[in-house]
Amino acid sequence: MKATPKIAVGICSSISVYRSCEIIRIFQKNGCDVHAVMTKNASLLISPLLLTALTGHVVRIDSFEEEPSDKIDHIVLAKTIELLVIAPATANMLGKLASGIADDFLSTLFLAVECPVLIAPAMNEAMYLNKQTQENIKRLKSHGVRFVDPEKGYLACKDEGWGRLASSGRIASQGMYMLDQSISLKGRAVLITAGPTREFMDPVRYLTNRSSGKMGFELAREALRRGADVTLISGPTDLFPPRKAGFIAVTTAEEMEYAVLKNAKKADIVIMAAAVSDYSFAKKSTAKIKKSDSEKTVELVQTNDILKNLGRRKGDKILVGFAAETENVRNNALKKIEDKNIDLIIANDVSEEGIGFNSDDNKVSIIYPDGRTIQTEKKSKTEISQEILNAIEGIIGQRS
Ligand code: CTP
């Protein structure tokens, strides 16, 4: 965390809006420079002047009603803050954020930020438990947004139940934890591989697998969010690489091996999430192979095991592998840890529908060399990547 981290607190129109001032004060006491952003309705409940006086900065409400400027204000703010906290967040705001609607300063800022986002909802219990609201929360969580869940208690509508804004202390301490985490890998070089490889038989035919690259790309994003220097080496995918990662596109296992060995020298952590082909064709025809009347047999030769190669001269690097299995997941994964001399393996059963290959979700076992295992639930690859990086940071912590 910087000495004075700059953060934004977004405020929506809930009765608990008066608590925003307290939340801002706690962040300030913890050394943060706080900028307040309000929705129009929130500014009817509490004066923007109060928040301007409290934060020492003009409060942003509407992108189109401010003084004309040559700067695009929400983009400038988005680029310079290290954390966005939305407290209280209404059901309406959750709906907008989950659907990508950007029709005021706060929802536009949310779309533009790359820093971590923390949301503390507050609303009537029926609205909070409404299926649509819960789906919106689930969706936002699956995109990596963190939540401080509301508490049960006396609500403004005189009902008792879930929906009361979490305590200001809980919201601020989760925010401070996220600020700490946003630099937890600062100064570390992380090399991540992703996607499938393609092994060509001739110029038009190739051998590949079902990997989409999503897991590796999400790991790269999460490592960037934690301040690491990230190099992402990927086989062919349909994905946009994270903007701040060094990106190397490869096609074959041989190209991936070359790129990994070249870049691994300066890496502190290597995560091999790529599904590298174990075989390539013994003969690669430079011209398209024509159909003939006879049956054809092709000879496959093994590719080099990149991770195993890294494991032989590991030094003090942290090496993390993946194990895509269809049976005996745990035992096969443990064998791979030993065989490849690695520090952690992420095992998943790729025969299970809806997780693993080509899916947005995953459910993995994070297995240590001593057999200790963290079993995750099925969740988005964004959330799985948080758990994997927490485990890696745990290893760093043990070593230091
Ligand atoms: N891997 C690698 N180089 C290869 C093959 C695999 O670096 N030529 C890495 C993968 O990126 C993954 C780990 O090794 O991190 C395990 O890959 P996996 O395909 O599950 O296992 P294999 O060792 O190839 O064994 P098998 O296919 O028999 O399960």
Short mmCIF file of C-alpha atoms and ligand atoms in Angstrom, two decimals:
data_model
loop_
_atom_site.label_atom_id
_atom_site.label_comp_id
_atom_site.label_asym_id
_atom_site.label_seq_id
_atom_site.Cartn_x
_atom_site.Cartn_y
_atom_site.Cartn_z
CA MET A 1 0.00 0.00 0.00
CA LYS A 2 1.26 3.50 -0.88
CA ALA A 3 1.85 5.89 2.04
CA THR A 4 -1.36 7.74 1.13
CA PRO A 5 -3.49 5.48 -1.04
CA LYS A 6 -6.11 7.30 -3.09
CA ILE A 7 -9.50 5.63 -2.93
CA ALA A 8 -13.05 6.46 -4.01
CA VAL A 9 -16.13 5.88 -1.88
CA GLY A 10 -19.35 5.59 -3.90
CA ILE A 11 -22.55 6.45 -2.06
CA CYS A 12 -26.07 5.40 -3.06
CA SER A 13 -29.46 6.51 -1.76
CA SER A 14 -30.08 4.28 1.22
CA ILE A 15 -31.25 5.44 4.65
CA SER A 16 -27.87 4.23 5.87
CA VAL A 17 -26.25 6.94 3.73
CA TYR A 18 -25.38 8.87 6.92
CA ARG A 19 -22.89 6.09 7.73
CA SER A 20 -20.82 6.95 4.64
CA CYS A 21 -19.27 9.86 6.54
CA GLU A 22 -18.10 7.50 9.28
CA ILE A 23 -16.73 5.03 6.71
CA ILE A 24 -14.82 7.85 4.99
CA ARG A 25 -13.42 9.00 8.36
CA ILE A 26 -12.12 5.52 9.18
CA PHE A 27 -10.38 5.25 5.80
CA GLN A 28 -8.87 8.70 6.36
CA LYS A 29 -7.65 7.70 9.83
CA ASN A 30 -5.96 4.73 8.14
CA GLY A 31 -4.06 7.13 5.88
CA CYS A 32 -6.26 7.12 2.77
CA ASP A 33 -6.99 10.12 0.54
CA VAL A 34 -10.72 9.65 -0.05
CA HIS A 35 -12.74 10.97 -3.01
CA ALA A 36 -16.51 10.76 -2.71
CA VAL A 37 -18.86 9.89 -5.57
CA MET A 38 -22.64 10.07 -5.07
CA THR A 39 -25.70 9.09 -7.03
CA LYS A 40 -28.15 11.91 -7.71
CA ASN A 41 -30.67 10.47 -5.24
CA ALA A 42 -28.03 10.09 -2.53
CA SER A 43 -27.29 13.81 -2.95
CA LEU A 44 -30.95 14.51 -2.04
CA LEU A 45 -30.50 12.67 1.27
CA ILE A 46 -27.17 14.11 2.31
CA SER A 47 -25.55 17.31 1.15
CA PRO A 48 -22.60 16.96 -1.24
CA LEU A 49 -21.16 19.98 0.55
CA LEU A 50 -20.75 17.90 3.70
CA LEU A 51 -18.79 15.26 1.79
CA THR A 52 -16.72 17.90 0.00
CA ALA A 53 -15.80 19.41 3.36
CA LEU A 54 -15.05 15.97 4.81
CA THR A 55 -12.89 14.73 1.93
CA GLY A 56 -11.37 18.01 0.76
CA HIS A 57 -12.32 17.14 -2.82
CA VAL A 58 -15.27 18.12 -5.02
CA VAL A 59 -17.89 15.36 -4.89
CA ARG A 60 -18.71 13.77 -8.25
CA ILE A 61 -22.39 13.14 -8.99
CA ASP A 62 -23.23 13.57 -12.65
CA SER A 63 -20.75 13.36 -15.50
CA PHE A 64 -22.74 15.92 -17.52
CA GLU A 65 -23.42 18.60 -14.93
CA GLU A 66 -19.91 19.45 -13.91
CA GLU A 67 -17.70 22.34 -14.99
CA PRO A 68 -16.54 21.83 -18.61
CA SER A 69 -13.05 20.35 -18.62
CA ASP A 70 -10.61 18.99 -21.20
CA LYS A 71 -10.22 15.88 -19.00
CA ILE A 72 -12.64 12.97 -18.90
CA ASP A 73 -13.18 13.03 -15.18
CA HIS A 74 -14.35 9.46 -14.52
CA ILE A 75 -11.42 8.08 -16.50
CA VAL A 76 -8.91 10.29 -14.67
CA LEU A 77 -10.32 9.18 -11.32
CA ALA A 78 -10.52 5.52 -12.45
CA LYS A 79 -6.83 5.54 -13.40
CA THR A 80 -5.60 7.06 -10.19
CA ILE A 81 -7.53 5.26 -7.43
CA GLU A 82 -6.30 2.08 -5.79
CA LEU A 83 -9.67 0.95 -4.43
CA LEU A 84 -13.33 1.66 -5.14
CA VAL A 85 -15.69 1.12 -2.21
CA ILE A 86 -19.44 1.38 -2.78
CA ALA A 87 -21.17 1.76 0.58
CA PRO A 88 -24.09 1.75 0.84
CA ALA A 89 -25.00 0.06 -2.46
CA THR A 90 -28.70 -0.12 -3.34
CA ALA A 91 -30.48 -2.96 -5.18
CA ASN A 92 -30.80 -0.64 -8.16
CA MET A 93 -27.06 0.04 -8.25
CA LEU A 94 -26.26 -3.68 -7.96
CA GLY A 95 -28.56 -4.32 -10.92
CA LYS A 96 -26.87 -1.64 -12.99
CA LEU A 97 -23.35 -2.78 -12.13
CA ALA A 98 -24.14 -6.44 -12.81
CA SER A 99 -25.55 -5.55 -16.24
CA GLY A 100 -22.88 -3.08 -17.31
CA ILE A 101 -25.20 -0.06 -17.33
CA ALA A 102 -23.24 3.16 -16.98
CA ASP A 103 -25.68 6.07 -16.76
CA ASP A 104 -24.20 8.17 -13.96
CA PHE A 105 -20.77 8.97 -12.59
CA LEU A 106 -20.59 6.06 -10.14
CA SER A 107 -21.72 3.31 -12.53
CA THR A 108 -19.43 4.72 -15.24
CA LEU A 109 -16.52 4.81 -12.82
CA PHE A 110 -17.18 1.18 -11.89
CA LEU A 111 -16.85 0.12 -15.53
CA ALA A 112 -13.67 2.11 -15.99
CA VAL A 113 -11.67 1.01 -12.95
CA GLU A 114 -9.06 -1.74 -12.97
CA CYS A 115 -8.45 -1.52 -9.22
CA PRO A 116 -10.21 -3.82 -6.71
CA VAL A 117 -13.85 -3.05 -5.92
CA LEU A 118 -15.62 -3.58 -2.60
CA ILE A 119 -19.39 -3.34 -2.28
CA ALA A 120 -21.45 -3.14 0.90
CA PRO A 121 -25.16 -3.50 0.10
CA ALA A 122 -27.97 -2.03 2.22
CA MET A 123 -31.67 -2.49 1.59
CA ASN A 124 -34.91 -3.99 2.81
CA GLU A 125 -34.70 -7.76 3.50
CA ALA A 126 -37.16 -8.78 0.77
CA MET A 127 -35.21 -6.74 -1.76
CA TYR A 128 -31.91 -8.20 -0.59
CA LEU A 129 -33.16 -11.79 -0.70
CA ASN A 130 -34.95 -11.24 -4.00
CA LYS A 131 -33.62 -13.76 -6.53
CA GLN A 132 -32.69 -11.03 -8.99
CA THR A 133 -30.60 -9.16 -6.39
CA GLN A 134 -28.89 -12.40 -5.33
CA GLU A 135 -28.14 -13.23 -8.97
CA ASN A 136 -26.68 -9.74 -9.46
CA ILE A 137 -24.44 -10.21 -6.40
CA LYS A 138 -23.34 -13.66 -7.61
CA ARG A 139 -22.53 -12.26 -11.02
CA LEU A 140 -20.49 -9.39 -9.61
CA LYS A 141 -18.63 -11.80 -7.30
CA SER A 142 -17.86 -14.02 -10.27
CA HIS A 143 -16.21 -10.98 -11.90
CA GLY A 144 -13.94 -10.58 -8.88
CA VAL A 145 -15.88 -7.88 -6.99
CA ARG A 146 -15.70 -8.41 -3.21
CA PHE A 147 -18.63 -7.90 -0.86
CA VAL A 148 -19.16 -7.09 2.79
CA ASP A 149 -22.50 -8.79 3.36
CA PRO A 150 -25.21 -6.84 5.16
CA GLU A 151 -26.16 -7.76 8.70
CA LYS A 152 -29.41 -8.90 10.26
CA GLY A 153 -31.16 -6.35 12.43
CA TYR A 154 -33.59 -3.47 12.67
CA LEU A 155 -34.14 -1.92 9.25
CA ALA A 156 -35.21 1.59 8.27
CA CYS A 157 -38.53 0.23 6.98
CA LYS A 158 -39.20 -0.92 10.57
CA ASP A 159 -38.77 -4.59 9.55
CA GLU A 160 -36.33 -6.92 11.27
CA GLY A 161 -34.10 -8.91 8.95
CA TRP A 162 -31.15 -9.08 6.58
CA GLY A 163 -30.19 -5.93 4.77
CA ARG A 164 -28.64 -3.63 7.34
CA LEU A 165 -25.41 -2.07 6.10
CA ALA A 166 -22.43 -3.91 7.65
CA SER A 167 -20.63 -2.06 10.43
CA SER A 168 -18.39 0.78 9.25
CA GLY A 169 -15.43 -0.92 10.93
CA ARG A 170 -15.99 -4.17 8.98
CA ILE A 171 -16.28 -2.31 5.68
CA ALA A 172 -13.15 -0.26 6.29
CA SER A 173 -11.06 -3.19 7.52
CA GLN A 174 -12.01 -5.28 4.45
CA GLY A 175 -11.08 -2.27 2.29
CA MET A 176 -7.71 -1.88 4.04
CA TYR A 177 -7.07 -5.63 3.63
CA MET A 178 -7.76 -5.29 -0.12
CA LEU A 179 -5.38 -2.32 -0.33
CA ASP A 180 -2.68 -4.43 1.34
CA GLN A 181 -3.42 -7.29 -1.03
CA SER A 182 -3.16 -5.01 -4.06
CA ILE A 183 0.60 -4.85 -3.53
CA SER A 184 1.12 -8.28 -1.96
CA LEU A 185 3.06 -9.47 -5.04
CA LYS A 186 4.77 -6.16 -5.80
CA GLY A 187 8.33 -6.63 -7.01
CA ARG A 188 7.71 -10.30 -7.94
CA ALA A 189 7.93 -11.54 -11.51
CA VAL A 190 5.18 -14.03 -12.28
CA LEU A 191 5.23 -16.14 -15.44
CA ILE A 192 1.92 -17.73 -16.40
CA THR A 193 1.12 -20.02 -19.31
CA ALA A 194 -2.35 -20.52 -20.69
CA GLY A 195 -4.39 -22.15 -23.42
CA PRO A 196 -3.81 -25.13 -25.67
CA THR A 197 -0.99 -25.76 -28.09
CA ARG A 198 -1.40 -26.88 -31.70
CA GLU A 199 0.79 -29.57 -33.24
CA PHE A 200 0.65 -29.50 -37.02
CA MET A 201 0.50 -32.58 -39.23
CA ASP A 202 0.45 -30.47 -42.39
CA PRO A 203 -0.35 -26.78 -43.06
CA VAL A 204 -4.09 -27.28 -42.47
CA ARG A 205 -4.42 -30.05 -39.86
CA TYR A 206 -3.39 -30.03 -36.24
CA LEU A 207 -3.66 -31.87 -32.92
CA THR A 208 -4.94 -29.79 -30.00
CA ASN A 209 -7.17 -29.95 -26.88
CA ARG A 210 -10.22 -28.23 -25.39
CA SER A 211 -8.39 -25.67 -23.24
CA SER A 212 -9.87 -22.16 -23.61
CA GLY A 213 -7.08 -20.34 -21.76
CA LYS A 214 -9.57 -18.73 -19.34
CA MET A 215 -7.94 -20.06 -16.15
CA GLY A 216 -4.46 -18.81 -17.09
CA PHE A 217 -5.79 -15.40 -18.21
CA GLU A 218 -7.70 -14.98 -14.92
CA LEU A 219 -4.57 -15.91 -12.96
CA ALA A 220 -2.67 -13.25 -14.88
CA ARG A 221 -5.35 -10.66 -14.05
CA GLU A 222 -5.34 -11.56 -10.36
CA ALA A 223 -1.52 -11.47 -10.17
CA LEU A 224 -1.63 -8.01 -11.79
CA ARG A 225 -4.25 -6.89 -9.25
CA ARG A 226 -1.74 -7.89 -6.55
CA GLY A 227 0.98 -5.73 -8.08
CA ALA A 228 3.10 -8.45 -9.74
CA ASP A 229 5.05 -8.05 -13.00
CA VAL A 230 3.22 -10.54 -15.16
CA THR A 231 4.31 -12.31 -18.32
CA LEU A 232 1.56 -14.36 -19.95
CA ILE A 233 2.54 -16.92 -22.57
CA SER A 234 -0.46 -18.33 -24.34
CA GLY A 235 -1.40 -20.76 -27.04
CA PRO A 236 -4.22 -19.79 -29.43
CA THR A 237 -7.37 -18.53 -27.64
CA ASP A 238 -10.25 -16.13 -28.29
CA LEU A 239 -9.40 -14.01 -25.25
CA PHE A 240 -8.11 -10.46 -24.86
CA PRO A 241 -4.86 -10.47 -22.88
CA PRO A 242 -4.87 -8.35 -19.70
CA ARG A 243 -3.67 -4.88 -20.64
CA LYS A 244 -0.77 -4.65 -18.23
CA ALA A 245 0.71 -8.12 -18.77
CA GLY A 246 3.68 -8.78 -21.02
CA PHE A 247 2.01 -11.04 -23.59
CA ILE A 248 3.67 -13.68 -25.77
CA ALA A 249 1.52 -15.59 -28.25
CA VAL A 250 2.74 -19.05 -29.23
CA THR A 251 1.22 -21.91 -31.19
CA THR A 252 3.14 -25.15 -30.73
CA ALA A 253 4.50 -26.92 -27.64
CA GLU A 254 8.00 -26.27 -28.95
CA GLU A 255 7.33 -22.52 -29.22
CA MET A 256 5.84 -22.53 -25.74
CA GLU A 257 8.90 -24.34 -24.38
CA TYR A 258 11.23 -21.79 -25.97
CA ALA A 259 9.24 -18.81 -24.63
CA VAL A 260 8.90 -20.29 -21.13
CA LEU A 261 12.57 -21.25 -20.75
CA LYS A 262 13.64 -17.82 -21.99
CA ASN A 263 11.35 -15.94 -19.59
CA ALA A 264 11.52 -18.27 -16.59
CA LYS A 265 15.06 -17.09 -15.77
CA LYS A 266 13.80 -13.83 -14.29
CA ALA A 267 10.58 -15.26 -12.82
CA ASP A 268 10.03 -15.73 -9.09
CA ILE A 269 6.84 -17.71 -9.65
CA VAL A 270 5.89 -19.88 -12.63
CA ILE A 271 2.32 -21.09 -13.04
CA MET A 272 1.90 -23.61 -15.86
CA ALA A 273 -1.83 -23.45 -16.55
CA ALA A 274 -1.38 -24.25 -20.25
CA ALA A 275 -2.59 -27.57 -21.60
CA VAL A 276 0.61 -28.37 -23.45
CA SER A 277 0.25 -31.16 -25.96
CA ASP A 278 2.13 -34.27 -24.84
CA TYR A 279 2.61 -35.38 -28.44
CA SER A 280 3.46 -33.89 -31.79
CA PHE A 281 3.66 -35.48 -35.22
CA ALA A 282 6.89 -37.28 -36.05
CA LYS A 283 6.66 -36.00 -39.62
CA LYS A 284 5.25 -32.60 -40.50
CA SER A 285 4.37 -32.27 -44.12
CA THR A 286 4.98 -28.85 -45.65
CA ALA A 287 2.27 -29.50 -48.25
CA LYS A 288 -1.30 -30.56 -47.56
CA ILE A 289 -1.48 -34.36 -47.30
CA LYS A 290 -3.76 -35.62 -50.06
CA LYS A 291 -6.39 -38.31 -49.58
CA SER A 292 -5.34 -41.73 -50.85
CA ASP A 293 -7.19 -45.04 -51.20
CA SER A 294 -5.30 -46.69 -48.36
CA GLU A 295 -5.67 -46.35 -44.56
CA LYS A 296 -3.20 -43.98 -42.92
CA THR A 297 -1.26 -44.33 -39.68
CA VAL A 298 0.52 -41.37 -38.17
CA GLU A 299 3.43 -41.57 -35.76
CA LEU A 300 3.41 -39.31 -32.71
CA VAL A 301 6.48 -38.34 -30.73
CA GLN A 302 6.58 -36.93 -27.22
CA THR A 303 7.03 -33.21 -26.67
CA ASN A 304 9.36 -32.05 -23.90
CA ASP A 305 7.78 -31.65 -20.48
CA ILE A 306 8.38 -27.94 -19.85
CA LEU A 307 7.40 -27.98 -16.18
CA LYS A 308 9.55 -31.01 -15.44
CA ASN A 309 12.46 -29.29 -17.10
CA LEU A 310 11.92 -26.21 -14.87
CA GLY A 311 11.64 -28.48 -11.82
CA ARG A 312 15.13 -29.89 -12.42
CA ARG A 313 16.72 -26.46 -11.91
CA LYS A 314 14.13 -24.87 -9.73
CA GLY A 315 16.35 -22.85 -7.34
CA ASP A 316 14.11 -20.80 -5.08
CA LYS A 317 11.38 -20.29 -7.66
CA ILE A 318 7.84 -21.30 -6.79
CA LEU A 319 6.60 -23.73 -9.43
CA VAL A 320 2.89 -24.40 -9.80
CA GLY A 321 1.42 -26.98 -12.13
CA PHE A 322 -2.05 -28.01 -13.18
CA ALA A 323 -3.31 -31.57 -13.39
CA ALA A 324 -6.19 -32.16 -15.76
CA GLU A 325 -7.49 -35.60 -14.84
CA THR A 326 -10.48 -37.76 -15.63
CA GLU A 327 -9.88 -40.37 -12.88
CA ASN A 328 -7.82 -40.85 -9.68
CA VAL A 329 -7.47 -37.07 -9.55
CA ARG A 330 -5.70 -36.79 -6.18
CA ASN A 331 -3.24 -39.66 -6.63
CA ASN A 332 -2.32 -38.63 -10.16
CA ALA A 333 -1.83 -35.05 -9.00
CA LEU A 334 0.42 -36.12 -6.11
CA LYS A 335 2.49 -38.21 -8.52
CA LYS A 336 2.90 -35.16 -10.76
CA ILE A 337 4.11 -33.02 -7.82
CA GLU A 338 6.88 -35.53 -7.14
CA ASP A 339 7.71 -36.30 -10.73
CA LYS A 340 7.98 -32.62 -11.72
CA ASN A 341 9.47 -31.34 -8.44
CA ILE A 342 6.92 -28.58 -7.95
CA ASP A 343 5.50 -26.67 -4.98
CA LEU A 344 1.80 -26.82 -5.65
CA ILE A 345 -0.56 -28.52 -8.06
CA ILE A 346 -4.04 -27.43 -9.06
CA ALA A 347 -6.00 -30.56 -9.88
CA ASN A 348 -9.35 -30.70 -11.55
CA ASP A 349 -11.58 -33.41 -12.86
CA VAL A 350 -12.08 -32.44 -16.49
CA SER A 351 -14.71 -35.14 -16.99
CA GLU A 352 -17.13 -33.15 -14.78
CA GLU A 353 -19.62 -31.08 -16.82
CA GLY A 354 -19.63 -27.30 -16.33
CA ILE A 355 -16.13 -26.96 -14.89
CA GLY A 356 -12.60 -26.98 -16.22
CA PHE A 357 -11.99 -27.02 -19.96
CA ASN A 358 -13.71 -24.25 -21.87
CA SER A 359 -15.96 -23.32 -18.96
CA ASP A 360 -16.22 -20.03 -17.02
CA ASP A 361 -16.28 -21.98 -13.76
CA ASN A 362 -13.93 -24.38 -12.11
CA LYS A 363 -13.75 -26.52 -8.99
CA VAL A 364 -10.23 -27.49 -8.03
CA SER A 365 -8.12 -29.19 -5.39
CA ILE A 366 -5.06 -27.15 -4.46
CA ILE A 367 -2.59 -29.82 -3.36
CA TYR A 368 0.72 -29.32 -1.51
CA PRO A 369 3.66 -31.76 -1.68
CA ASP A 370 2.82 -33.06 1.84
CA GLY A 371 -0.68 -33.98 0.67
CA ARG A 372 -2.41 -31.06 2.37
CA THR A 373 -5.37 -30.12 0.18
CA ILE A 374 -7.65 -27.13 -0.19
CA GLN A 375 -10.85 -28.16 -1.95
CA THR A 376 -12.69 -25.25 -3.54
CA GLU A 377 -16.37 -25.05 -4.36
CA LYS A 378 -17.48 -24.62 -7.97
CA LYS A 379 -17.00 -20.94 -8.70
CA SER A 380 -15.83 -18.58 -11.39
CA LYS A 381 -12.27 -18.87 -12.62
CA THR A 382 -11.76 -15.30 -11.37
CA GLU A 383 -12.57 -16.43 -7.81
CA ILE A 384 -10.54 -19.66 -8.21
CA SER A 385 -7.54 -17.57 -9.27
CA GLN A 386 -7.84 -15.61 -5.99
CA GLU A 387 -7.64 -18.87 -4.02
CA ILE A 388 -4.65 -20.12 -6.01
CA LEU A 389 -2.75 -16.87 -5.48
CA ASN A 390 -3.62 -16.90 -1.77
CA ALA A 391 -2.04 -20.38 -1.57
CA ILE A 392 1.06 -19.17 -3.43
CA GLU A 393 1.35 -16.18 -1.10
CA GLY A 394 1.07 -18.64 1.79
CA ILE A 395 4.18 -20.44 0.48
CA ILE A 396 6.02 -17.10 0.14
CA GLY A 397 5.02 -16.28 3.73
CA GLN A 398 6.34 -19.61 5.03
CA ARG A 399 9.66 -19.16 3.28
CA SER A 400 10.32 -15.63 4.53
N1 CTP B 1 3.14 -29.72 -18.92
C1 CTP B 1 4.30 -29.18 -19.44
N2 CTP B 1 4.81 -29.68 -20.61
C2 CTP B 1 4.19 -30.70 -21.24
C3 CTP B 1 3.04 -31.27 -20.70
C4 CTP B 1 2.53 -30.75 -19.52
O1 CTP B 1 4.85 -28.24 -18.86
N3 CTP B 1 4.73 -31.16 -22.37
C5 CTP B 1 2.62 -29.15 -17.65
C6 CTP B 1 1.21 -28.61 -17.76
O2 CTP B 1 1.22 -27.22 -18.11
C7 CTP B 1 0.66 -28.82 -16.36
C8 CTP B 1 1.38 -30.06 -15.88
O3 CTP B 1 2.53 -30.20 -16.71
O4 CTP B 1 0.98 -27.76 -15.49
C9 CTP B 1 0.57 -31.32 -15.95
O5 CTP B 1 0.01 -31.46 -17.23
P1 CTP B 1 -0.93 -32.71 -17.55
O6 CTP B 1 -1.27 -32.70 -19.01
O7 CTP B 1 -2.05 -32.77 -16.55
O8 CTP B 1 0.01 -33.91 -17.20
P2 CTP B 1 1.11 -34.67 -17.97
O9 CTP B 1 2.38 -34.53 -17.22
O10 CTP B 1 1.12 -34.24 -19.41
O11 CTP B 1 0.61 -36.18 -17.83
P3 CTP B 1 -0.75 -36.86 -18.38
O12 CTP B 1 -1.12 -36.11 -19.64
O13 CTP B 1 -0.33 -38.26 -18.61
O14 CTP B 1 -1.76 -36.74 -17.28
#
